[in-house]
Amino acid sequence: MRSFRCMRPARSPAELGLTAYDRRKLERALRQARDARHFRRLLAIKLIAEGKGPGEAAHLAALSRPTVYYWLERYLAERTPSALVDAPRPGRPRAASPLSSERLREAVRASPEKAGWASHGWTVALLCTHLRSKGFVTVRRAPSRRRADPPGTTGGSCRQS
């Protein structure tokens, strides 16, 4: 059986440098948080400011203990809830250039025949195919609201992904 005498008690918020002002600031930020990651970080630091240990705060905020220590250090360095926000990430580049309403109007005003299609008028499916061929949008098929699409049609609608 393990003895808990060798475990040191969690330091108090005052020992960590957290004040009542920090706690109020974190509570306000929690009410305004819209991002789940930011919310969980704010919650963990607020729990520590209320006197909970880092392990308990990590458990309640669904974070790991090292993560809580990292964000606590970050918060104490800057003393602002915005220090707990993720840095912007570049993400994957767009696969196609964005479709503006002006470009869409141009495409619809032009005749499908002049664009090289064997049709006198635009359909949703044909317009989607045309825009995809021009590289403006990545089009994916949306679920149809009808029971079954007539043969030879793609159904659905054109969406920019």
PDB file of C-alpha atoms in Angstrom, residues 10 47-48 52-66 68-69:
ATOM      1  CA  ALA A  10      -1.066  21.461  -3.974  1.00  0.00           C
ATOM      2  CA  LEU A  47     -10.360  25.910 -11.014  1.00  0.00           C
ATOM      3  CA  ILE A  48      -6.750  26.301  -9.892  1.00  0.00           C
ATOM      4  CA  LYS A  52      -8.280  23.028  -6.796  1.00  0.00           C
ATOM      5  CA  GLY A  53      -5.105  21.095  -7.443  1.00  0.00           C
ATOM      6  CA  PRO A  54      -3.706  20.843 -10.982  1.00  0.00           C
ATOM      7  CA  GLY A  55      -4.582  17.146 -11.161  1.00  0.00           C
ATOM      8  CA  GLU A  56      -8.207  17.743 -10.205  1.00  0.00           C
ATOM      9  CA  ALA A  57      -8.448  20.747 -12.538  1.00  0.00           C
ATOM     10  CA  ALA A  58      -7.019  18.624 -15.356  1.00  0.00           C
ATOM     11  CA  HIS A  59      -9.557  15.888 -14.687  1.00  0.00           C
ATOM     12  CA  LEU A  60     -12.530  18.295 -14.545  1.00  0.00           C
ATOM     13  CA  ALA A  61     -11.449  20.177 -17.686  1.00  0.00           C
ATOM     14  CA  ALA A  62     -10.629  16.960 -19.602  1.00  0.00           C
ATOM     15  CA  LEU A  63      -6.979  17.927 -20.054  1.00  0.00           C
ATOM     16  CA  SER A  64      -3.740  16.233 -19.099  1.00  0.00           C
ATOM     17  CA  ARG A  65      -1.844  17.448 -16.045  1.00  0.00           C
ATOM     18  CA  PRO A  66       1.233  18.544 -18.071  1.00  0.00           C
ATOM     19  CA  VAL A  68      -2.611  22.297 -17.363  1.00  0.00           C
ATOM     20  CA  TYR A  69       0.863  23.191 -16.066  1.00  0.00           C
TER      21      TYR A  69
END
